[in-house]
Structures are given as C-alpha cells and as structure tokens.
CSV table of C-alpha atoms in Angstrom, one decimal:
chain,number,residue,atom,x,y,z
A,526,UNK,CA,-92.9,187.1,1.4
A,527,UNK,CA,-91.8,190.8,1.3
A,528,UNK,CA,-88.7,192.0,3.0
A,529,UNK,CA,-86.3,194.9,2.9
A,530,UNK,CA,-83.2,194.5,0.8
A,531,UNK,CA,-80.2,196.8,0.3
A,532,UNK,CA,-78.7,196.9,-3.2
A,533,UNK,CA,-76.3,199.8,-3.0
A,534,UNK,CA,-75.8,203.0,-1.0
A,535,UNK,CA,-79.2,204.8,-0.8
A,536,UNK,CA,-80.8,202.0,-2.7
A,537,UNK,CA,-83.2,200.3,-0.3
A,538,UNK,CA,-86.0,198.2,-1.8
A,539,UNK,CA,-88.9,196.1,-0.5
A,540,UNK,CA,-89.2,193.1,-2.6
A,541,UNK,CA,-90.4,189.5,-2.8
A,542,UNK,CA,-87.9,187.0,-1.2
A,543,UNK,CA,-88.3,183.3,-0.4
A,544,UNK,CA,-90.4,182.5,2.6
A,545,UNK,CA,-88.4,181.5,5.7
A,546,UNK,CA,-88.6,177.8,6.6
A,547,UNK,CA,-87.3,175.6,9.5
A,548,UNK,CA,-83.8,174.5,8.6
A,549,UNK,CA,-82.6,173.1,12.0
A,550,UNK,CA,-84.7,171.6,14.8
A,551,UNK,CA,-83.8,174.6,17.1
A,552,UNK,CA,-85.4,177.1,14.6
A,553,UNK,CA,-88.7,178.9,14.7
A,554,UNK,CA,-90.3,180.9,12.0
A,555,UNK,CA,-91.6,184.3,13.3
A,556,UNK,CA,-94.3,186.5,11.8
A,557,UNK,CA,-93.1,190.1,12.3
A,558,UNK,CA,-95.6,192.4,14.1
A,559,UNK,CA,-93.2,195.3,14.7
A,560,UNK,CA,-89.7,196.2,13.4
A,561,UNK,CA,-87.8,199.4,13.1
A,562,UNK,CA,-84.9,201.2,11.5
A,563,UNK,CA,-81.7,201.6,13.6
A,564,UNK,CA,-79.3,204.4,13.4
A,565,UNK,CA,-76.6,201.9,12.7
A,566,UNK,CA,-78.5,200.8,9.6
A,567,UNK,CA,-77.8,204.2,8.2
A,568,UNK,CA,-74.1,203.4,7.9
A,569,UNK,CA,-74.9,200.7,5.4
A,570,UNK,CA,-77.5,203.0,3.7
A,571,UNK,CA,-74.8,205.7,3.3
A,572,UNK,CA,-72.2,203.3,2.1
A,573,UNK,CA,-70.0,203.6,5.1
A,574,UNK,CA,-70.5,200.0,6.0
A,575,UNK,CA,-70.1,197.4,3.3
A,576,UNK,CA,-73.1,195.2,2.2
A,577,UNK,CA,-73.5,192.8,-0.7
A,578,UNK,CA,-76.0,193.8,-3.3
A,579,UNK,CA,-79.3,192.1,-2.4
A,580,UNK,CA,-78.4,191.6,1.2
A,581,UNK,CA,-81.2,191.7,3.8
A,582,UNK,CA,-81.3,194.4,6.5
A,583,UNK,CA,-82.9,195.2,9.8
A,584,UNK,CA,-82.2,193.7,13.3
A,585,UNK,CA,-84.9,194.9,15.6
A,586,UNK,CA,-88.2,193.1,15.6
A,587,UNK,CA,-90.9,191.2,17.6
A,588,UNK,CA,-93.7,189.0,16.5
A,589,UNK,CA,-95.7,185.7,16.7
A,590,UNK,CA,-94.2,182.2,16.4
A,591,UNK,CA,-95.7,180.7,13.3
A,592,UNK,CA,-93.8,177.4,13.3
A,593,UNK,CA,-91.4,175.7,15.7
A,594,UNK,CA,-88.8,173.1,15.1
A,595,UNK,CA,-88.9,169.7,16.9
A,596,UNK,CA,-86.0,170.7,19.1
A,597,UNK,CA,-87.6,173.9,20.4
A,598,UNK,CA,-88.7,173.6,24.0
A,599,UNK,CA,-89.5,177.0,25.3
A,600,UNK,CA,-91.9,178.3,22.6
A,601,UNK,CA,-95.0,177.2,20.8
A,602,UNK,CA,-97.0,178.4,17.8
A,603,UNK,CA,-98.9,181.6,18.7
A,604,UNK,CA,-96.4,182.9,21.3
A,605,UNK,CA,-95.6,186.6,21.2
A,606,UNK,CA,-91.8,187.0,21.4
A,607,UNK,CA,-89.1,189.7,21.1
A,608,UNK,CA,-85.8,189.0,19.4
A,609,UNK,CA,-82.5,190.7,20.5
A,610,UNK,CA,-80.4,192.0,17.6
A,611,UNK,CA,-78.0,189.0,17.8
A,612,UNK,CA,-79.1,185.4,18.0
A,613,UNK,CA,-77.2,183.1,20.4
A,614,UNK,CA,-77.3,179.4,21.3
A,615,UNK,CA,-77.8,180.0,25.1
A,616,UNK,CA,-75.5,177.2,26.0
A,617,UNK,CA,-71.9,178.4,25.5
A,618,UNK,CA,-69.6,179.9,28.1
A,619,UNK,CA,-70.2,183.4,26.8
A,620,UNK,CA,-74.0,183.0,26.9
A,621,UNK,CA,-73.7,181.6,30.5
A,622,UNK,CA,-71.9,184.8,31.6
A,623,UNK,CA,-74.4,187.1,29.7
A,624,UNK,CA,-72.1,188.0,26.8
A,625,UNK,CA,-74.4,186.7,24.2
A,626,UNK,CA,-72.9,188.9,21.5
A,627,UNK,CA,-69.7,186.7,21.6
A,628,UNK,CA,-71.6,183.4,21.2
A,629,UNK,CA,-69.5,181.4,18.6
A,630,UNK,CA,-72.7,180.1,17.0
A,631,UNK,CA,-74.4,183.5,17.2
A,632,UNK,CA,-75.0,186.0,14.4
A,633,UNK,CA,-76.5,189.3,13.4
A,634,UNK,CA,-79.8,189.6,11.7
A,635,UNK,CA,-79.3,190.7,8.1
A,636,UNK,CA,-75.8,189.2,7.8
A,637,UNK,CA,-75.1,187.3,4.6
A,638,UNK,CA,-77.4,184.3,4.4
A,639,UNK,CA,-79.7,185.3,7.2
A,640,UNK,CA,-83.1,187.0,7.3
A,641,UNK,CA,-83.4,190.7,8.2
A,642,UNK,CA,-85.9,192.0,10.7
A,643,UNK,CA,-87.5,194.5,8.3
A,644,UNK,CA,-89.8,192.0,6.6
A,645,UNK,CA,-92.9,190.0,7.0
A,646,UNK,CA,-91.2,187.0,8.6
A,647,UNK,CA,-87.9,185.7,10.0
A,648,UNK,CA,-86.2,182.4,10.6
A,649,UNK,CA,-84.8,182.5,14.1
A,650,UNK,CA,-81.9,180.1,14.8
A,651,UNK,CA,-81.5,178.8,18.4
A,652,UNK,CA,-84.9,180.1,19.4
A,653,UNK,CA,-84.6,178.8,23.0
A,654,UNK,CA,-81.4,180.8,23.5
A,655,UNK,CA,-82.4,183.9,21.6
A,656,UNK,CA,-86.1,184.8,22.0
A,657,UNK,CA,-87.9,186.1,25.1
A,658,UNK,CA,-91.6,185.5,25.6
A,659,UNK,CA,-94.0,188.4,26.0
A,660,UNK,CA,-97.5,188.5,27.5
A,661,UNK,CA,-100.0,187.5,24.8
A,662,UNK,CA,-102.2,190.5,25.7
A,663,UNK,CA,-99.5,192.9,24.6
A,664,UNK,CA,-100.2,192.1,21.0
A,665,UNK,CA,-103.4,194.1,21.1
A,666,UNK,CA,-101.9,197.1,22.9
A,667,UNK,CA,-100.2,199.3,20.3
A,668,UNK,CA,-98.3,201.6,22.7
A,669,UNK,CA,-97.0,198.7,24.8
A,670,UNK,CA,-96.0,196.7,21.7
A,671,UNK,CA,-94.0,199.6,20.5
A,672,UNK,CA,-92.3,200.0,23.9
A,673,UNK,CA,-91.5,196.3,24.0
A,674,UNK,CA,-89.9,196.6,20.6
A,675,UNK,CA,-87.2,198.8,22.2
A,676,UNK,CA,-86.1,195.7,24.1
A,677,UNK,CA,-84.7,194.3,20.9
A,678,UNK,CA,-81.8,196.8,20.8
A,679,UNK,CA,-82.1,200.5,21.7
A,680,UNK,CA,-83.3,200.2,25.3
A,681,UNK,CA,-80.8,197.5,26.2
A,682,UNK,CA,-78.0,199.3,24.5
A,683,UNK,CA,-78.7,202.5,26.5
A,684,UNK,CA,-78.8,200.4,29.6
A,685,UNK,CA,-75.4,198.8,28.6
A,686,UNK,CA,-73.9,202.2,28.3
A,687,UNK,CA,-75.2,203.3,31.7
A,688,UNK,CA,-73.8,200.1,33.3
A,689,UNK,CA,-70.5,200.6,31.6
A,690,UNK,CA,-70.4,204.2,32.8
A,691,UNK,CA,-70.9,202.9,36.4
A,692,UNK,CA,-74.2,204.8,37.0
A,693,UNK,CA,-75.5,204.3,40.5
A,694,UNK,CA,-77.9,206.1,42.9
A,695,UNK,CA,-76.8,209.7,43.3
A,696,UNK,CA,-74.5,209.7,40.2
A,697,UNK,CA,-74.0,212.7,38.0
A,698,UNK,CA,-74.3,211.6,34.4
A,699,UNK,CA,-73.7,213.2,31.0
A,700,UNK,CA,-75.0,211.7,27.8
A,701,UNK,CA,-73.3,212.5,24.5
A,702,UNK,CA,-75.7,211.9,21.6
A,703,UNK,CA,-79.4,212.8,21.2
A,704,UNK,CA,-80.3,209.8,19.0
A,705,UNK,CA,-82.6,207.0,20.2
A,706,UNK,CA,-79.7,205.2,22.0
A,707,UNK,CA,-78.6,208.3,23.8
A,708,UNK,CA,-82.2,209.0,24.9
A,709,UNK,CA,-82.5,205.5,26.2
A,710,UNK,CA,-79.2,206.1,28.0
A,711,UNK,CA,-80.9,209.0,29.8
A,712,UNK,CA,-83.8,206.7,30.7
A,713,UNK,CA,-81.4,204.0,31.9
A,714,UNK,CA,-79.4,206.4,34.0
A,715,UNK,CA,-82.6,207.7,35.6
A,716,UNK,CA,-83.8,204.1,36.3
A,717,UNK,CA,-80.4,203.3,37.9
A,718,UNK,CA,-80.8,206.2,40.3
A,719,UNK,CA,-78.8,209.1,38.8
A,720,UNK,CA,-79.4,212.4,40.6
A,721,UNK,CA,-78.4,214.7,37.8
A,722,UNK,CA,-78.4,213.9,34.1
A,723,UNK,CA,-77.0,216.3,31.4
A,724,UNK,CA,-78.2,215.5,27.9
A,725,UNK,CA,-76.0,216.9,25.1
A,726,UNK,CA,-78.1,217.7,22.0
A,727,UNK,CA,-79.2,220.5,19.8
A,728,UNK,CA,-82.6,219.2,18.4
A,729,UNK,CA,-85.4,220.5,20.6
A,730,UNK,CA,-87.8,217.6,19.7
A,731,UNK,CA,-85.1,215.2,21.0
A,732,UNK,CA,-84.0,217.1,24.0
A,733,UNK,CA,-87.7,217.4,25.0
A,734,UNK,CA,-87.8,213.6,25.1
A,735,UNK,CA,-84.6,213.6,27.1
A,736,UNK,CA,-86.2,215.8,29.7
A,737,UNK,CA,-89.2,213.5,29.8
A,738,UNK,CA,-86.9,210.6,30.3
A,739,UNK,CA,-85.2,212.2,33.2
A,740,UNK,CA,-82.6,214.7,32.0
A,741,UNK,CA,-82.2,217.6,34.4
A,742,UNK,CA,-80.1,219.8,32.1
A,743,UNK,CA,-79.5,220.2,28.3
A,744,UNK,CA,-76.3,221.4,26.6
A,745,UNK,CA,-76.8,222.3,22.9
A,746,UNK,CA,-73.1,223.1,22.2
A,747,UNK,CA,-70.7,220.8,20.5
A,748,UNK,CA,-66.9,220.1,20.7
A,749,UNK,CA,-64.9,222.3,23.0
A,750,UNK,CA,-67.9,224.5,23.7
A,751,UNK,CA,-69.9,221.5,25.0
A,752,UNK,CA,-67.0,220.5,27.2
A,753,UNK,CA,-66.8,224.0,28.7
A,754,UNK,CA,-70.6,224.2,29.2
A,755,UNK,CA,-70.8,220.8,31.0
A,756,UNK,CA,-67.9,221.7,33.2
A,757,UNK,CA,-69.5,225.1,34.0
A,758,UNK,CA,-72.7,223.3,35.1
A,759,UNK,CA,-70.7,221.0,37.3
A,760,UNK,CA,-68.6,223.6,39.1
A,761,UNK,CA,-65.5,223.1,36.9
A,762,UNK,CA,-65.5,219.3,37.2
A,763,UNK,CA,-66.9,216.8,34.8
A,764,UNK,CA,-69.5,214.1,35.3
A,765,UNK,CA,-68.8,210.9,37.2
A,766,UNK,CA,-70.4,208.8,34.6
A,767,UNK,CA,-70.5,209.6,30.8
A,768,UNK,CA,-72.5,207.8,28.2
A,769,UNK,CA,-71.1,208.0,24.6
A,770,UNK,CA,-73.8,207.1,22.1
A,771,UNK,CA,-72.5,208.4,18.8
A,772,UNK,CA,-69.2,206.7,17.8
A,773,UNK,CA,-67.3,209.5,16.1
A,774,UNK,CA,-64.0,211.0,16.9
A,775,UNK,CA,-65.6,214.3,18.1
A,776,UNK,CA,-68.1,212.5,20.3
A,777,UNK,CA,-65.4,210.4,22.0
A,778,UNK,CA,-63.2,213.5,22.5
A,779,UNK,CA,-66.2,215.3,24.0
A,780,UNK,CA,-66.9,212.3,26.3
A,781,UNK,CA,-63.4,212.3,27.6
A,782,UNK,CA,-63.4,216.0,28.0
A,783,UNK,CA,-66.6,216.0,30.2
A,784,UNK,CA,-65.6,213.1,32.4
A,785,UNK,CA,-64.5,213.9,35.9
A,786,UNK,CA,-61.1,212.6,37.0
A,787,UNK,CA,-61.6,209.1,38.2
A,788,UNK,CA,-64.9,208.8,36.3
A,789,UNK,CA,-66.0,206.3,33.7
A,790,UNK,CA,-67.2,206.3,30.1
A,791,UNK,CA,-69.8,203.8,28.9
A,792,UNK,CA,-69.5,203.7,25.1
A,793,UNK,CA,-72.0,202.1,22.8
A,794,UNK,CA,-71.9,204.4,19.7
A,795,UNK,CA,-71.0,202.2,16.7
A,796,UNK,CA,-67.5,203.4,15.8
A,797,UNK,CA,-67.3,205.3,12.5
A,798,UNK,CA,-64.4,207.6,11.9
A,799,UNK,CA,-63.4,207.4,15.6
A,800,UNK,CA,-60.0,205.8,15.3
A,801,UNK,CA,-58.1,208.8,16.7
A,802,UNK,CA,-60.7,210.0,19.2
A,803,UNK,CA,-59.0,208.6,22.2
A,804,UNK,CA,-55.8,209.9,23.8
A,805,UNK,CA,-54.7,207.2,26.2
A,806,UNK,CA,-52.2,209.6,27.8
A,807,UNK,CA,-55.0,211.9,28.9
A,808,UNK,CA,-57.1,209.0,30.1
A,809,UNK,CA,-54.1,207.6,32.0
A,810,UNK,CA,-53.3,210.9,33.7
A,811,UNK,CA,-56.9,211.4,34.8
A,812,UNK,CA,-57.7,207.8,35.7
A,813,UNK,CA,-60.7,207.6,33.3
A,814,UNK,CA,-62.1,204.2,32.7
A,815,UNK,CA,-63.7,203.1,29.4
A,816,UNK,CA,-66.2,200.2,29.3
A,817,UNK,CA,-68.8,199.2,26.7
A,818,UNK,CA,-69.1,197.9,23.2
A,819,UNK,CA,-71.7,196.0,21.4
A,820,UNK,CA,-74.6,195.5,23.9
A,821,UNK,CA,-75.5,191.9,24.9
A,822,UNK,CA,-79.1,192.9,25.1
A,823,UNK,CA,-80.4,189.3,25.5
A,824,UNK,CA,-79.0,189.3,29.0
A,825,UNK,CA,-80.7,192.6,29.9
A,826,UNK,CA,-84.2,191.8,28.7
A,827,UNK,CA,-85.3,189.8,31.7
A,828,UNK,CA,-84.3,192.7,33.9
A,829,UNK,CA,-85.9,195.5,31.8
A,830,UNK,CA,-89.0,193.7,30.7
A,831,UNK,CA,-91.0,194.0,34.0
A,832,UNK,CA,-90.4,197.7,34.1
A,833,UNK,CA,-91.7,198.1,30.6
A,834,UNK,CA,-94.7,196.0,31.3
A,835,UNK,CA,-95.5,197.9,34.5
A,836,UNK,CA,-95.1,201.3,32.8
A,837,UNK,CA,-92.3,202.2,35.1
A,838,UNK,CA,-90.3,203.0,32.0
A,839,UNK,CA,-91.7,203.8,28.5
A,840,UNK,CA,-89.3,204.0,25.7
A,841,UNK,CA,-92.0,204.3,23.0
A,842,UNK,CA,-91.5,208.0,22.5
A,843,UNK,CA,-88.2,207.4,20.6
A,844,UNK,CA,-90.3,206.1,17.8
A,845,UNK,CA,-91.6,209.3,16.2
A,846,UNK,CA,-92.6,208.0,12.7
A,847,UNK,CA,-94.7,204.9,12.0
A,848,UNK,CA,-94.8,203.4,8.5
A,849,UNK,CA,-95.9,200.3,6.6
A,850,UNK,CA,-93.4,197.9,5.0
A,851,UNK,CA,-93.8,199.5,1.5
A,852,UNK,CA,-92.7,202.8,2.9
A,853,UNK,CA,-89.4,201.6,4.4
A,854,UNK,CA,-87.2,203.3,1.7
A,855,UNK,CA,-88.9,206.6,2.7
A,856,UNK,CA,-88.3,205.8,6.3
A,857,UNK,CA,-84.5,205.5,5.6
A,858,UNK,CA,-84.6,208.8,3.9
A,859,UNK,CA,-86.3,210.4,6.8
A,860,UNK,CA,-83.8,209.1,9.3
A,861,UNK,CA,-80.9,210.0,7.0
A,862,UNK,CA,-82.2,213.5,6.7
A,863,UNK,CA,-82.9,213.7,10.5
A,864,UNK,CA,-86.5,214.5,9.9
A,865,UNK,CA,-87.3,211.3,12.0
A,866,UNK,CA,-85.6,210.1,15.2
A,867,UNK,CA,-86.4,206.4,14.9
A,868,UNK,CA,-88.9,204.8,12.4
A,869,UNK,CA,-91.3,202.2,13.5
A,870,UNK,CA,-92.3,199.6,10.9
A,871,UNK,CA,-95.7,197.8,10.9
A,872,UNK,CA,-95.4,195.0,8.3
C-alpha cells in the first residue's frame, strides 16, 4: 500500500510500504477514508521534533474495518469507525478514569514500528479499547465525514482545553491561537455555555471561522499589546477562562497575562520553545490555575459525537484544503507556509 513517510526535515514522501496485517487477536486492519495533517506534524516536518528516516507519520484518521482479529468483540468487517490519535487497551486503570493517553499499552500513530494515519490502511492495536463506531450512512456524506474526522484529535483537544480552563455557562473566555485547535476551543467554549469569547488571531480567514464558531470579539495584536487589548475589552480585568492552543513561550506569557485573578488556563498547545514561558510567582500571587496537557480524546468522543451527528456543532470548516494522498507533501508545504489552516487527505 501507499503511505506517508518522513525521511528528513522538509522531506515528506508518499511511497510503497508493506500492507498492514493482523498481528494480535485484538487488532483490526482499517482502510482509511479520511485523514489529515496536524499542526503538531509540522514540528517533525521542520526538524524541531526528531524522527527516524523512513518513519511513518499522521495520527488523525477514520475508515472502514477491513479485517478483524479473533479477539475483537465490538467491531466487524465493514464498520465505519474513527480512531483517536492514541491507541489504548481500554482495560487499565488510566483508561477506566478516561486518561487513555497514559495507558501503559497505548501508543501514538506514526511512532517507531507503528502505522501512520496518512496512508491507505492502518493496523489498529486494541481495537475494542481504541475505536469508536460511526453510523454507516456517514460514509456517503462528505461534509459529515469531514466533521467526524475532527473527533480523532482537533475537536477533542479543543474541548480538553475548555474543560481545563473551567469553561461553564456564563463564562468569559479568551483563546490564544487561531489554528485549528484554537478554533475548536472557541467551538467547545460556546458549546459549554460561554457568554463572551475573545479569539486572539491576526488572519482574517481564521478569525472569520472563529466568529462563526461563537467568538464575540477578535484581538489581532500579539504579546503585550494583546494583553492590553484583552484587558481593555474586559474593563481592566482578564478572562475567567483562557485556552492556550499554541505552545510557545510568548503564547503562554500572553495566556497568563490575559487571565483574571482566580481564573484558569487550559493548555493544549504542544510545547515547543516554551520552557521559560511560566512565572510561577506571578501565577501564585494571582491564584491562576493551569490544567491541560495531551488530550485524552477517546474519552470525549462519546460526548461530542451526538452533537456532530445532529449538526449542533460542525467543525468541518477548519479543513480548508482537500488533497489526495499523492499530494501530501504539497499539503505539508501549504500548512508550513500558512496558506492552509488544516489539510484534509482523501486517500
């Protein structure tokens, strides 16, 4: 089959690789219908996150079960399913409490020795604990299928940030980052009942989506100017709940600066160059809470799925460029150059 492979920084190729096969009774083989490129994939693409030459890449996908191991109970050949970006066994103590990203037997798609999602097919370990079944009819609805793909990572990650930030009905929320995760954070905050949502971003195409998702205000400034602008909008105080969806030193400093005393930051931006972005003394003095991390999206899918199916929320606009598998290298370039927000792949 064909799959996406990273050989070196800026060297992404689509090439022939061995077909996936059942290795354990709990495996399934999945034919990929939709995948996408994540902002976090760009750190490997840019050489800021180490990868072995020839390693697979991609961790967001959905598709059809082509083959199921003898130990798989919840799925059959022909089922339409979505895969969260980490596989998990579904039986350990962490899985039982919803922290599937800490499953000792879990793993990340595209890690050494595993299949990546940006290909024609994937071997899925621990299928019963990992996959979530989708309505078969969705396979023929292109818009819905695209919206459902967001459940694999970006929608659940935005939701995780909103939960970490303590968003509740009537909250005032500020969102740092106008990428796909930040935009889904806006959607999640609106879904959880936020009354006012301030989106920080300077790209009109993205802030237009933020407004469509529920943002009431947009701040285009960065750094100290952004902090001043948000506080001016809020009468000199910061936001009760802040979503940090970038992961840099500047974005975290901005998040702290726009948080109201006693407020909370939900952080989901993959850290890169953010080691000195937190001043615990400032957070201590102002009673600011910090919660978040890698999102256990498997635990959120059952909650979010009905709203996607009903159309109550529609994250599909974050995918602004659709390509075939052969064009994946161009898709990486488009996201790296910020000419695309999030690239949808149709193998």
